[in-house]
Short mmCIF file of C-alpha atoms in Angstrom, two decimals:
data_model
loop_
_atom_site.label_atom_id
_atom_site.label_comp_id
_atom_site.label_asym_id
_atom_site.label_seq_id
_atom_site.Cartn_x
_atom_site.Cartn_y
_atom_site.Cartn_z
CA MET A 22 -286.05 14.04 -48.92
CA THR A 23 -283.20 13.54 -46.38
CA ASP A 24 -282.65 17.02 -46.11
CA GLN A 25 -286.06 17.38 -44.37
CA THR A 26 -285.48 14.69 -41.78
CA ALA A 27 -281.70 15.81 -40.95
CA PRO A 28 -281.64 17.61 -37.48
CA THR A 29 -281.27 21.36 -37.83
CA THR A 30 -281.25 24.51 -35.36
CA ALA A 31 -284.48 26.48 -35.36
CA ALA A 32 -282.62 29.19 -37.49
CA GLY A 33 -282.31 26.18 -39.90
CA GLU A 34 -278.56 24.97 -40.07
CA PRO A 35 -277.83 21.37 -39.93
CA ALA A 36 -276.87 20.31 -36.22
CA THR A 37 -275.44 17.42 -34.24
CA ALA A 38 -276.72 16.05 -30.95
CA ARG A 39 -273.81 17.48 -29.00
CA GLY A 40 -273.23 20.85 -30.99
CA GLU A 41 -276.98 21.38 -30.57
CA GLN A 42 -276.50 21.36 -26.82
CA THR A 43 -273.75 23.61 -26.64
CA ARG A 44 -275.60 25.92 -28.75
CA ARG A 45 -278.63 25.67 -26.57
CA LEU A 46 -276.45 26.27 -23.68
CA ILE A 47 -274.94 29.36 -24.95
CA LEU A 48 -278.35 30.69 -26.29
CA ASP A 49 -279.98 30.16 -22.76
CA THR A 50 -276.99 31.69 -20.96
CA ALA A 51 -277.23 34.62 -23.12
CA MET A 52 -280.88 35.34 -22.61
CA ARG A 53 -280.42 35.01 -18.90
CA LEU A 54 -277.60 37.41 -18.97
CA PHE A 55 -279.67 39.93 -21.09
CA ARG A 56 -282.41 39.82 -18.85
CA GLU A 57 -279.97 40.03 -15.87
CA ARG A 58 -277.69 42.82 -17.03
CA GLY A 59 -279.05 44.43 -20.44
CA TYR A 60 -278.79 43.67 -24.33
CA ALA A 61 -275.91 46.46 -24.57
CA GLN A 62 -274.07 45.68 -21.52
CA THR A 63 -273.78 41.86 -21.84
CA THR A 64 -270.55 40.75 -24.14
CA MET A 65 -269.97 37.83 -26.03
CA ARG A 66 -267.01 37.16 -23.82
CA ALA A 67 -269.14 37.43 -20.70
CA ILE A 68 -272.01 35.06 -22.39
CA ALA A 69 -269.13 32.54 -23.01
CA GLN A 70 -267.46 32.54 -19.81
CA GLU A 71 -270.89 32.14 -17.78
CA ALA A 72 -271.68 29.26 -20.20
CA GLY A 73 -268.31 27.90 -19.39
CA VAL A 74 -267.07 27.52 -23.40
CA ALA A 75 -264.23 29.11 -24.92
CA VAL A 76 -264.98 32.49 -26.56
CA GLY A 77 -264.00 31.35 -30.04
CA ASN A 78 -266.52 28.38 -29.49
CA ALA A 79 -269.06 30.80 -28.80
CA TYR A 80 -268.56 32.79 -32.01
CA TYR A 81 -268.38 29.36 -33.94
CA TYR A 82 -271.91 28.89 -33.16
CA PHE A 83 -273.17 32.61 -33.04
CA GLY A 84 -271.21 35.03 -35.32
CA SER A 85 -272.54 38.17 -32.72
CA LYS A 86 -275.13 38.90 -30.24
CA ASP A 87 -277.42 39.82 -33.06
CA HIS A 88 -277.26 36.35 -34.06
CA LEU A 89 -278.57 35.10 -30.66
CA ILE A 90 -281.46 37.37 -30.85
CA GLN A 91 -282.23 36.07 -34.26
CA GLU A 92 -282.19 32.58 -32.78
CA PHE A 93 -284.15 33.52 -30.04
CA TYR A 94 -286.72 35.03 -32.48
CA ALA A 95 -286.69 31.76 -34.24
CA LEU A 96 -287.11 29.41 -31.11
CA SER A 97 -289.90 31.96 -30.04
CA GLN A 98 -291.73 31.36 -33.32
CA LEU A 99 -291.61 27.51 -32.91
CA GLU A 100 -292.67 27.45 -29.34
CA HIS A 101 -295.72 30.11 -30.56
CA ARG A 102 -296.57 27.59 -33.33
CA ALA A 103 -296.47 24.81 -30.96
CA ALA A 104 -298.37 26.74 -28.35
CA ALA A 105 -301.29 27.45 -30.96
CA ARG A 106 -301.56 23.94 -32.41
CA PRO A 107 -304.43 22.58 -30.03
CA VAL A 108 -306.80 25.71 -30.97
CA LEU A 109 -306.00 25.21 -34.60
CA ASP A 110 -306.49 21.78 -34.69
CA ARG A 111 -309.40 21.88 -32.75
CA GLU A 112 -311.46 25.16 -33.89
CA THR A 113 -312.73 26.20 -37.35
CA ASP A 114 -314.60 29.66 -36.44
CA PHE A 115 -312.00 32.32 -37.56
CA ALA A 116 -312.43 34.57 -34.62
CA THR A 117 -311.65 31.79 -32.09
CA ARG A 118 -308.58 30.63 -34.01
CA LEU A 119 -307.23 34.38 -34.27
CA ALA A 120 -307.77 34.78 -30.74
CA GLY A 121 -306.09 31.69 -29.88
CA VAL A 122 -302.99 32.39 -31.68
CA LEU A 123 -302.79 35.80 -30.28
CA HIS A 124 -303.11 34.84 -26.85
CA ALA A 125 -300.54 31.96 -27.44
CA GLY A 126 -298.09 34.42 -28.77
CA VAL A 127 -298.28 36.50 -25.63
CA ASP A 128 -298.08 33.21 -23.44
CA VAL A 129 -294.80 32.22 -25.21
CA LEU A 130 -293.29 35.97 -24.71
CA THR A 131 -294.35 36.62 -21.17
CA PRO A 132 -291.29 34.77 -19.39
CA SER A 133 -289.32 37.53 -21.58
CA HIS A 134 -291.46 40.49 -20.44
CA ASP A 135 -288.55 42.34 -18.51
CA PHE A 136 -286.13 41.93 -21.00
CA ALA A 137 -288.66 42.75 -23.87
CA ALA A 138 -288.78 46.11 -22.63
CA SER A 139 -285.47 47.23 -22.23
CA PHE A 140 -284.43 45.09 -25.20
CA PHE A 141 -287.12 46.89 -27.31
CA LYS A 142 -284.92 49.98 -27.64
CA THR A 143 -282.37 48.17 -29.77
CA ALA A 144 -285.26 46.28 -31.78
CA ALA A 145 -287.41 49.34 -32.48
CA GLU A 146 -284.71 50.97 -34.63
CA PRO A 147 -286.11 49.98 -38.20
CA THR A 148 -282.70 49.99 -39.81
CA SER A 149 -281.48 47.23 -37.25
CA PRO A 150 -281.01 43.67 -38.10
CA LEU A 151 -283.01 42.76 -34.98
CA SER A 152 -286.18 44.69 -36.22
CA PRO A 153 -288.95 42.52 -37.21
CA PHE A 154 -289.34 44.03 -40.42
CA SER A 155 -285.46 43.75 -41.41
CA ALA A 156 -283.98 41.19 -44.25
CA GLU A 157 -282.39 39.45 -41.68
CA SER A 158 -285.63 38.59 -39.57
CA SER A 159 -287.01 37.60 -43.05
CA ARG A 160 -287.34 33.86 -41.85
CA PRO A 161 -289.20 34.16 -38.57
CA ARG A 162 -291.41 36.90 -40.17
CA HIS A 163 -292.38 34.59 -42.96
CA ALA A 164 -293.01 31.68 -40.44
CA ALA A 165 -294.98 33.91 -38.52
CA ILE A 166 -297.16 35.05 -41.55
CA GLY A 167 -297.60 31.39 -42.50
CA LEU A 168 -298.90 30.74 -38.91
CA PHE A 169 -301.62 33.58 -39.68
CA ALA A 170 -302.17 32.11 -43.16
CA GLU A 171 -303.15 29.16 -41.21
CA VAL A 172 -305.34 30.87 -38.97
CA LEU A 173 -307.26 31.96 -41.82
CA ASP A 174 -306.95 28.93 -44.38
CA GLY A 175 -308.56 26.35 -41.43
CA SER A 176 -311.33 28.82 -40.85
CA THR A 177 -314.70 28.79 -42.46
CA ALA A 178 -314.30 32.57 -42.71
CA LYS A 179 -315.64 34.10 -46.12
CA VAL A 180 -313.12 36.71 -47.49
CA ASP A 181 -313.28 39.40 -50.26
CA PRO A 182 -311.00 37.46 -52.76
CA GLU A 183 -308.94 40.69 -53.40
CA LEU A 184 -308.07 40.84 -49.75
CA ARG A 185 -307.63 37.11 -48.95
CA PRO A 186 -303.91 36.72 -50.16
CA GLN A 187 -303.07 39.88 -48.24
CA LEU A 188 -305.12 39.04 -44.85
CA PRO A 189 -302.17 36.80 -43.21
CA GLU A 190 -299.64 39.80 -43.48
CA LEU A 191 -302.16 42.26 -42.04
CA LEU A 192 -303.07 40.01 -38.95
CA TRP A 193 -299.38 39.57 -38.57
CA LEU A 194 -299.18 43.31 -38.44
CA ALA A 195 -301.99 43.57 -35.96
CA TYR A 196 -299.97 40.99 -33.93
CA MET A 197 -296.77 43.11 -33.95
CA GLY A 198 -299.18 46.05 -32.80
CA VAL A 199 -300.46 43.70 -29.73
CA VAL A 200 -296.50 42.94 -29.24
CA LEU A 201 -295.99 46.53 -29.13
CA TYR A 202 -298.62 47.24 -26.66
CA TRP A 203 -297.58 44.34 -24.69
CA VAL A 204 -293.74 45.54 -24.49
CA HIS A 205 -295.00 48.76 -22.79
CA ASP A 206 -297.74 47.32 -20.94
CA ARG A 207 -297.28 47.57 -17.14
CA SER A 208 -300.61 46.47 -15.69
CA PRO A 209 -300.26 43.53 -13.41
CA GLY A 210 -299.81 40.15 -15.70
CA GLN A 211 -300.18 42.59 -18.79
CA THR A 212 -304.05 42.16 -18.55
CA ARG A 213 -304.40 44.91 -20.56
CA THR A 214 -302.70 43.51 -23.67
CA ARG A 215 -305.39 40.43 -22.98
CA GLN A 216 -308.15 42.84 -22.97
CA LEU A 217 -306.85 44.45 -26.15
CA ILE A 218 -306.68 40.77 -27.88
CA ASP A 219 -310.24 40.15 -26.67
CA GLY A 220 -311.72 43.42 -27.75
CA ALA A 221 -309.61 43.40 -31.00
CA VAL A 222 -310.59 39.98 -32.45
CA PRO A 223 -314.20 40.42 -32.54
CA LEU A 224 -313.44 43.92 -34.59
CA ILE A 225 -311.09 42.09 -36.96
CA ASP A 226 -313.61 39.21 -37.29
CA ARG A 227 -316.51 41.53 -38.20
CA LEU A 228 -314.31 43.70 -40.49
CA VAL A 229 -313.04 40.48 -42.18
CA ALA A 230 -316.69 39.52 -42.67
CA LEU A 231 -317.66 42.93 -43.88
CA SER A 232 -314.86 42.83 -46.59
CA ARG A 233 -317.39 41.21 -48.96
CA LEU A 234 -319.81 43.98 -49.16
CA ARG A 235 -319.27 46.21 -52.42
CA VAL A 236 -319.48 49.39 -50.42
CA LEU A 237 -316.24 48.19 -48.76
CA ARG A 238 -314.21 47.24 -51.30
CA PRO A 239 -312.79 50.53 -52.15
CA VAL A 240 -311.36 50.43 -48.22
CA THR A 241 -309.89 47.27 -48.63
CA ARG A 242 -308.15 48.47 -51.73
CA GLN A 243 -306.75 51.75 -49.91
CA VAL A 244 -305.74 49.46 -46.82
CA LEU A 245 -303.69 47.00 -49.43
CA ASP A 246 -302.17 49.99 -51.22
CA LEU A 247 -301.17 51.70 -48.10
CA VAL A 248 -299.36 48.59 -46.81
CA ARG A 249 -297.69 48.14 -50.01
CA THR A 250 -296.35 51.77 -50.29
CA LEU A 251 -294.87 51.67 -46.75
CA ARG A 252 -293.42 48.15 -47.14
CA HIS A 253 -289.88 48.18 -48.07
CA MET B 5 -311.55 88.34 -17.73
CA THR B 6 -307.94 89.56 -16.92
CA ASP B 7 -307.18 86.07 -16.44
CA GLN B 8 -307.09 85.58 -20.24
CA THR B 9 -305.10 88.45 -21.14
CA ALA B 10 -301.85 88.21 -18.33
CA PRO B 11 -299.09 86.72 -20.24
CA THR B 12 -298.63 83.07 -19.46
CA THR B 13 -295.92 80.28 -20.71
CA ALA B 14 -296.85 77.81 -22.80
CA ALA B 15 -297.33 75.37 -19.80
CA GLY B 16 -299.97 78.26 -18.38
CA GLU B 17 -298.22 79.85 -15.55
CA PRO B 18 -298.17 83.70 -15.21
CA ALA B 19 -294.83 85.21 -16.74
CA THR B 20 -293.09 88.44 -16.63
CA ALA B 21 -291.46 89.79 -19.69
CA ARG B 22 -287.82 89.22 -18.19
CA GLY B 23 -288.69 85.94 -16.43
CA GLU B 24 -290.09 84.42 -19.94
CA GLN B 25 -286.60 85.40 -21.34
CA THR B 26 -284.71 83.51 -18.83
CA ARG B 27 -287.01 80.91 -19.07
CA ARG B 28 -286.98 80.59 -22.97
CA LEU B 29 -283.45 80.68 -22.58
CA ILE B 30 -283.20 77.66 -20.10
CA LEU B 31 -285.52 75.70 -22.37
CA ASP B 32 -283.62 76.41 -25.56
CA THR B 33 -280.29 75.69 -24.15
CA ALA B 34 -281.85 72.45 -22.73
CA MET B 35 -283.21 71.16 -25.99
CA ARG B 36 -279.95 71.96 -27.42
CA LEU B 37 -278.06 69.77 -25.00
CA PHE B 38 -280.49 67.02 -25.28
CA ARG B 39 -280.08 67.03 -29.15
CA GLU B 40 -276.08 66.97 -28.71
CA ARG B 41 -276.02 64.81 -25.70
CA GLY B 42 -279.00 62.78 -25.25
CA TYR B 43 -281.70 63.32 -22.74
CA ALA B 44 -280.36 60.98 -20.07
CA GLN B 45 -276.74 62.10 -20.42
CA THR B 46 -277.83 65.89 -19.73
CA THR B 47 -277.98 67.28 -16.28
CA MET B 48 -279.76 70.25 -14.81
CA ARG B 49 -276.57 71.58 -13.90
CA ALA B 50 -275.07 71.23 -17.16
CA ILE B 51 -277.95 73.02 -18.80
CA ALA B 52 -277.87 75.91 -16.23
CA GLN B 53 -273.99 76.19 -16.64
CA GLU B 54 -274.41 76.49 -20.49
CA ALA B 55 -277.34 79.02 -20.11
CA GLY B 56 -275.17 81.02 -18.00
CA VAL B 57 -277.59 80.99 -15.02
CA ALA B 58 -277.39 79.74 -11.51
CA VAL B 59 -278.37 76.04 -10.99
CA GLY B 60 -280.92 77.35 -8.35
CA ASN B 61 -282.39 80.18 -10.56
CA ALA B 62 -282.85 76.96 -13.50
CA TYR B 63 -284.68 75.04 -10.91
CA TYR B 64 -286.87 77.77 -9.99
CA TYR B 65 -288.10 77.58 -13.56
CA PHE B 66 -288.00 74.15 -14.31
CA GLY B 67 -288.10 71.73 -11.39
CA SER B 68 -286.67 68.98 -13.29
CA LYS B 69 -285.70 67.97 -16.84
CA ASP B 70 -289.37 66.36 -17.17
CA HIS B 71 -290.67 69.78 -16.57
CA LEU B 72 -288.48 71.15 -19.55
CA ILE B 73 -290.04 68.25 -21.93
CA GLN B 74 -293.52 69.22 -20.74
CA GLU B 75 -292.87 72.78 -21.71
CA PHE B 76 -291.42 71.48 -24.97
CA TYR B 77 -294.55 69.69 -25.38
CA ALA B 78 -296.61 72.96 -24.65
CA LEU B 79 -294.63 74.82 -27.04
CA SER B 80 -294.71 72.11 -29.67
CA GLN B 81 -298.44 72.03 -29.64
CA LEU B 82 -298.80 76.22 -29.91
CA GLU B 83 -296.32 75.75 -32.99
CA HIS B 84 -298.71 72.94 -34.36
CA ARG B 85 -301.80 74.97 -33.94
CA ALA B 86 -300.12 78.13 -35.81
CA ALA B 87 -299.03 76.00 -38.54
CA ALA B 88 -302.08 74.60 -38.90
CA ARG B 89 -304.24 77.65 -39.02
CA PRO B 90 -304.07 78.54 -42.66
CA VAL B 91 -305.57 75.24 -43.77
CA LEU B 92 -308.02 75.38 -40.92
CA ASP B 93 -309.00 79.02 -41.81
CA ARG B 94 -308.96 78.10 -45.59
CA GLU B 95 -310.74 74.76 -46.14
CA THR B 96 -314.11 73.06 -45.21
CA ASP B 97 -313.35 69.32 -46.52
CA PHE B 98 -312.66 67.09 -43.72
CA ALA B 99 -309.94 64.94 -45.70
CA THR B 100 -308.06 68.47 -46.49
CA ARG B 101 -308.01 69.75 -43.24
CA LEU B 102 -306.83 66.37 -41.43
CA ALA B 103 -304.07 66.25 -44.12
CA GLY B 104 -303.24 69.59 -43.31
CA VAL B 105 -303.15 69.42 -39.74
CA LEU B 106 -301.14 66.04 -39.80
CA HIS B 107 -298.36 67.50 -42.21
CA ALA B 108 -298.12 70.45 -40.01
CA GLY B 109 -297.59 68.36 -37.11
CA VAL B 110 -294.57 66.68 -38.76
CA ASP B 111 -293.38 70.07 -40.07
CA VAL B 112 -293.30 71.28 -36.45
CA LEU B 113 -291.25 68.22 -35.28
CA THR B 114 -288.86 67.85 -38.02
CA PRO B 115 -285.88 69.92 -36.82
CA SER B 116 -286.23 67.59 -33.38
CA HIS B 117 -286.15 64.45 -35.44
CA ASP B 118 -282.45 63.50 -34.27
CA PHE B 119 -283.41 64.12 -30.68
CA ALA B 120 -286.79 62.59 -30.63
CA ALA B 121 -285.24 58.93 -31.82
CA SER B 122 -283.12 59.13 -28.79
CA PHE B 123 -285.60 60.77 -26.66
CA PHE B 124 -288.49 58.29 -27.57
CA LYS B 125 -286.60 55.56 -25.32
CA THR B 126 -287.74 57.88 -22.17
CA ALA B 127 -290.86 58.70 -23.36
CA ALA B 128 -292.35 55.58 -24.85
CA GLU B 129 -292.60 54.07 -21.11
CA PRO B 130 -296.33 54.35 -20.27
CA THR B 131 -295.37 55.06 -16.52
CA SER B 132 -293.16 57.61 -17.89
CA PRO B 133 -294.60 61.50 -16.97
CA LEU B 134 -293.21 62.30 -20.27
CA SER B 135 -295.43 59.57 -22.20
CA PRO B 136 -298.19 61.69 -24.10
CA PHE B 137 -300.87 59.34 -22.25
CA SER B 138 -299.62 60.45 -18.72
CA ALA B 139 -301.71 62.51 -16.42
CA GLU B 140 -298.86 65.01 -16.58
CA SER B 141 -299.09 65.31 -20.21
CA SER B 142 -302.61 66.05 -19.86
CA ARG B 143 -302.77 69.61 -20.70
CA PRO B 144 -300.99 69.29 -24.34
CA ARG B 145 -302.64 66.26 -24.88
CA HIS B 146 -306.20 67.93 -24.41
CA ALA B 147 -304.72 70.91 -26.35
CA ALA B 148 -304.23 68.59 -29.22
CA ILE B 149 -307.42 66.43 -29.23
CA GLY B 150 -308.86 70.29 -29.27
CA LEU B 151 -307.16 70.73 -32.69
CA PHE B 152 -308.40 67.68 -34.04
CA ALA B 153 -312.00 68.54 -32.99
CA GLU B 154 -311.54 72.08 -35.21
CA VAL B 155 -310.62 69.45 -37.84
CA LEU B 156 -313.99 68.18 -37.46
CA ASP B 157 -316.20 71.01 -36.57
CA GLY B 158 -315.00 73.30 -39.05
CA SER B 159 -315.50 70.77 -41.87
CA THR B 160 -318.47 69.55 -44.02
CA ALA B 161 -318.17 65.99 -42.86
CA LYS B 162 -321.16 63.69 -41.93
CA VAL B 163 -320.67 61.62 -39.05
CA ASP B 164 -322.56 58.80 -37.02
CA PRO B 165 -323.77 61.07 -34.01
CA GLU B 166 -322.51 57.73 -31.76
CA LEU B 167 -318.99 58.44 -33.19
CA ARG B 168 -318.66 62.18 -33.32
CA PRO B 169 -317.98 63.24 -29.84
CA GLN B 170 -315.03 60.40 -29.34
CA LEU B 171 -313.94 61.02 -33.36
CA PRO B 172 -311.19 64.04 -32.05
CA GLU B 173 -309.52 61.71 -29.88
CA LEU B 174 -309.46 58.96 -32.24
CA LEU B 175 -308.11 61.25 -34.85
CA TRP B 176 -305.65 62.18 -32.08
CA LEU B 177 -304.58 58.61 -31.67
CA ALA B 178 -303.93 58.02 -35.57
CA TYR B 179 -301.54 61.11 -34.97
CA MET B 180 -299.84 59.55 -32.37
CA GLY B 181 -299.36 56.83 -34.55
CA VAL B 182 -298.06 59.03 -37.23
CA VAL B 183 -295.65 60.47 -34.72
CA LEU B 184 -294.45 56.79 -33.60
CA TYR B 185 -293.81 56.05 -37.37
CA TRP B 186 -292.00 59.34 -37.90
CA VAL B 187 -289.82 58.53 -34.78
CA HIS B 188 -288.48 55.37 -36.52
CA ASP B 189 -288.71 56.62 -40.25
CA ARG B 190 -285.29 56.46 -41.44
CA SER B 191 -286.20 57.44 -44.88
CA PRO B 192 -284.37 60.76 -46.26
CA GLY B 193 -286.60 63.57 -44.87
CA GLN B 194 -288.85 61.23 -43.64
CA THR B 195 -290.76 60.85 -46.61
CA ARG B 196 -292.37 57.80 -45.86
CA THR B 197 -294.28 59.61 -42.99
CA ARG B 198 -295.54 61.87 -45.57
CA GLN B 199 -296.91 59.01 -47.70
CA LEU B 200 -298.13 57.10 -44.87
CA ILE B 201 -300.56 60.52 -44.18
CA ASP B 202 -301.21 60.93 -47.81
CA GLY B 203 -302.36 57.14 -47.93
CA ALA B 204 -304.24 57.17 -44.54
CA VAL B 205 -306.13 60.39 -44.76
CA PRO B 206 -308.56 59.35 -47.50
CA LEU B 207 -308.89 55.89 -45.64
CA ILE B 208 -309.82 57.72 -42.39
CA ASP B 209 -312.14 60.07 -44.80
CA ARG B 210 -313.96 57.06 -46.20
CA LEU B 211 -314.11 55.30 -42.90
CA VAL B 212 -315.95 58.56 -41.27
CA ALA B 213 -318.34 58.79 -44.35
CA LEU B 214 -319.53 55.19 -43.96
CA SER B 215 -319.90 55.50 -40.30
CA ARG B 216 -323.30 56.71 -41.19
CA LEU B 217 -324.30 52.95 -42.77
CA ARG B 218 -326.32 51.12 -40.58
CA VAL B 219 -324.16 47.93 -41.08
CA LEU B 220 -321.24 49.67 -39.68
CA ARG B 221 -322.78 51.10 -36.72
CA PRO B 222 -321.68 47.78 -34.57
CA VAL B 223 -317.79 48.42 -35.81
CA THR B 224 -318.16 51.83 -34.51
CA ARG B 225 -319.42 50.62 -31.16
CA GLN B 226 -316.82 47.87 -30.91
CA VAL B 227 -314.02 50.67 -31.68
CA LEU B 228 -315.28 53.08 -29.05
CA ASP B 229 -315.65 50.21 -26.33
CA LEU B 230 -312.02 49.30 -27.08
CA VAL B 231 -310.69 52.43 -26.77
CA ARG B 232 -312.82 52.97 -23.37
CA THR B 233 -311.38 49.69 -22.14
CA LEU B 234 -307.91 50.43 -22.85
CA ARG B 235 -307.83 54.28 -21.70
CA HIS B 236 -306.61 54.64 -17.75
#
């Protein structure tokens, strides 16, 4: 399948080496300006100027600022996956794998913390294409849910069969909760977010194990129904 | 106790009839301007001007815009309590009482939905005195937790004795989750928030009932430890 070996961007479009270099330059410049000046205050014109490319050239690679953020999401997802690789290759205990993936996610996001706090105002709006729940974000979202499927599949955890197919999405929702907490976390080095992960993982691990108890089946069903109701 | 019968403002300061009228005029004017122009864009000077009082007079009643919001919180809390009164006086079933109080909270907030979406950017910052978790918000927060204590105390629910004293605060945290969802809810009439409440209440009700099972005691303890760790 030549399709799989052809170079592509993080967002999935085919790329040449030269083109990819320009794309990456524009993206890195944009992220720097977003951090320094704020998302709303940064124009495509300013990004092109600062990157030393023509405005038309910048628009050729990224149709809008939103596309730049989508690329940022896609790259963050790849970095998250790479950072989680060692623990996923080494461990089979569900809680250890889950903690590793959650901490890896925060590791990758940490350099963007200042930016994330200001950017959150835009992305939190659910009708925004930049929301992690939007149709436009479906590619990185599905990739992220796939990472949590890997957490589960490579583990020795025994799970209620009704819960199992939905669990990766629930774990991803929990991760979104961690990210929301992290965005607003003003503790030095966001240590409270790390405490949240370390406290929540044993709890999730226990609930997953208990999901096989007959008495908890109705709870599982109610949780799954609720998520289905609220999903778009 | 004369202290209890003296007229006070929602925030607890003593008030005269005339003074209370002026306070209320300033507050209503401020809320209208916040809705129309946004919180950040509205100055105390503009509020005073629009209310037809001297700027110094406005500052006499409210030391800053933040104080206006605190008064708004306090008033909303009183309205929430009043709106929940019928169901609390009539029902003894825990789930019915909880659903009633959650829906009453959303009822009271509904006229402020447009304002809430823009205002959220300010209040979501946990170091902001306007955050519901801040020291400055402790009075309305404790009043709100007290309302959830009433949900529990007037009900026939049987609860794990270790969970019981902490449950009102956990229910309030769940309510904060509902409010967060509501702020971002763009469905017509925020019907999705109503679905969230109707889906979450039977789930919470079941978990509270199950809390007395021996096998779930460690889960309760983990949840309580986690909340304690993350609380300031």
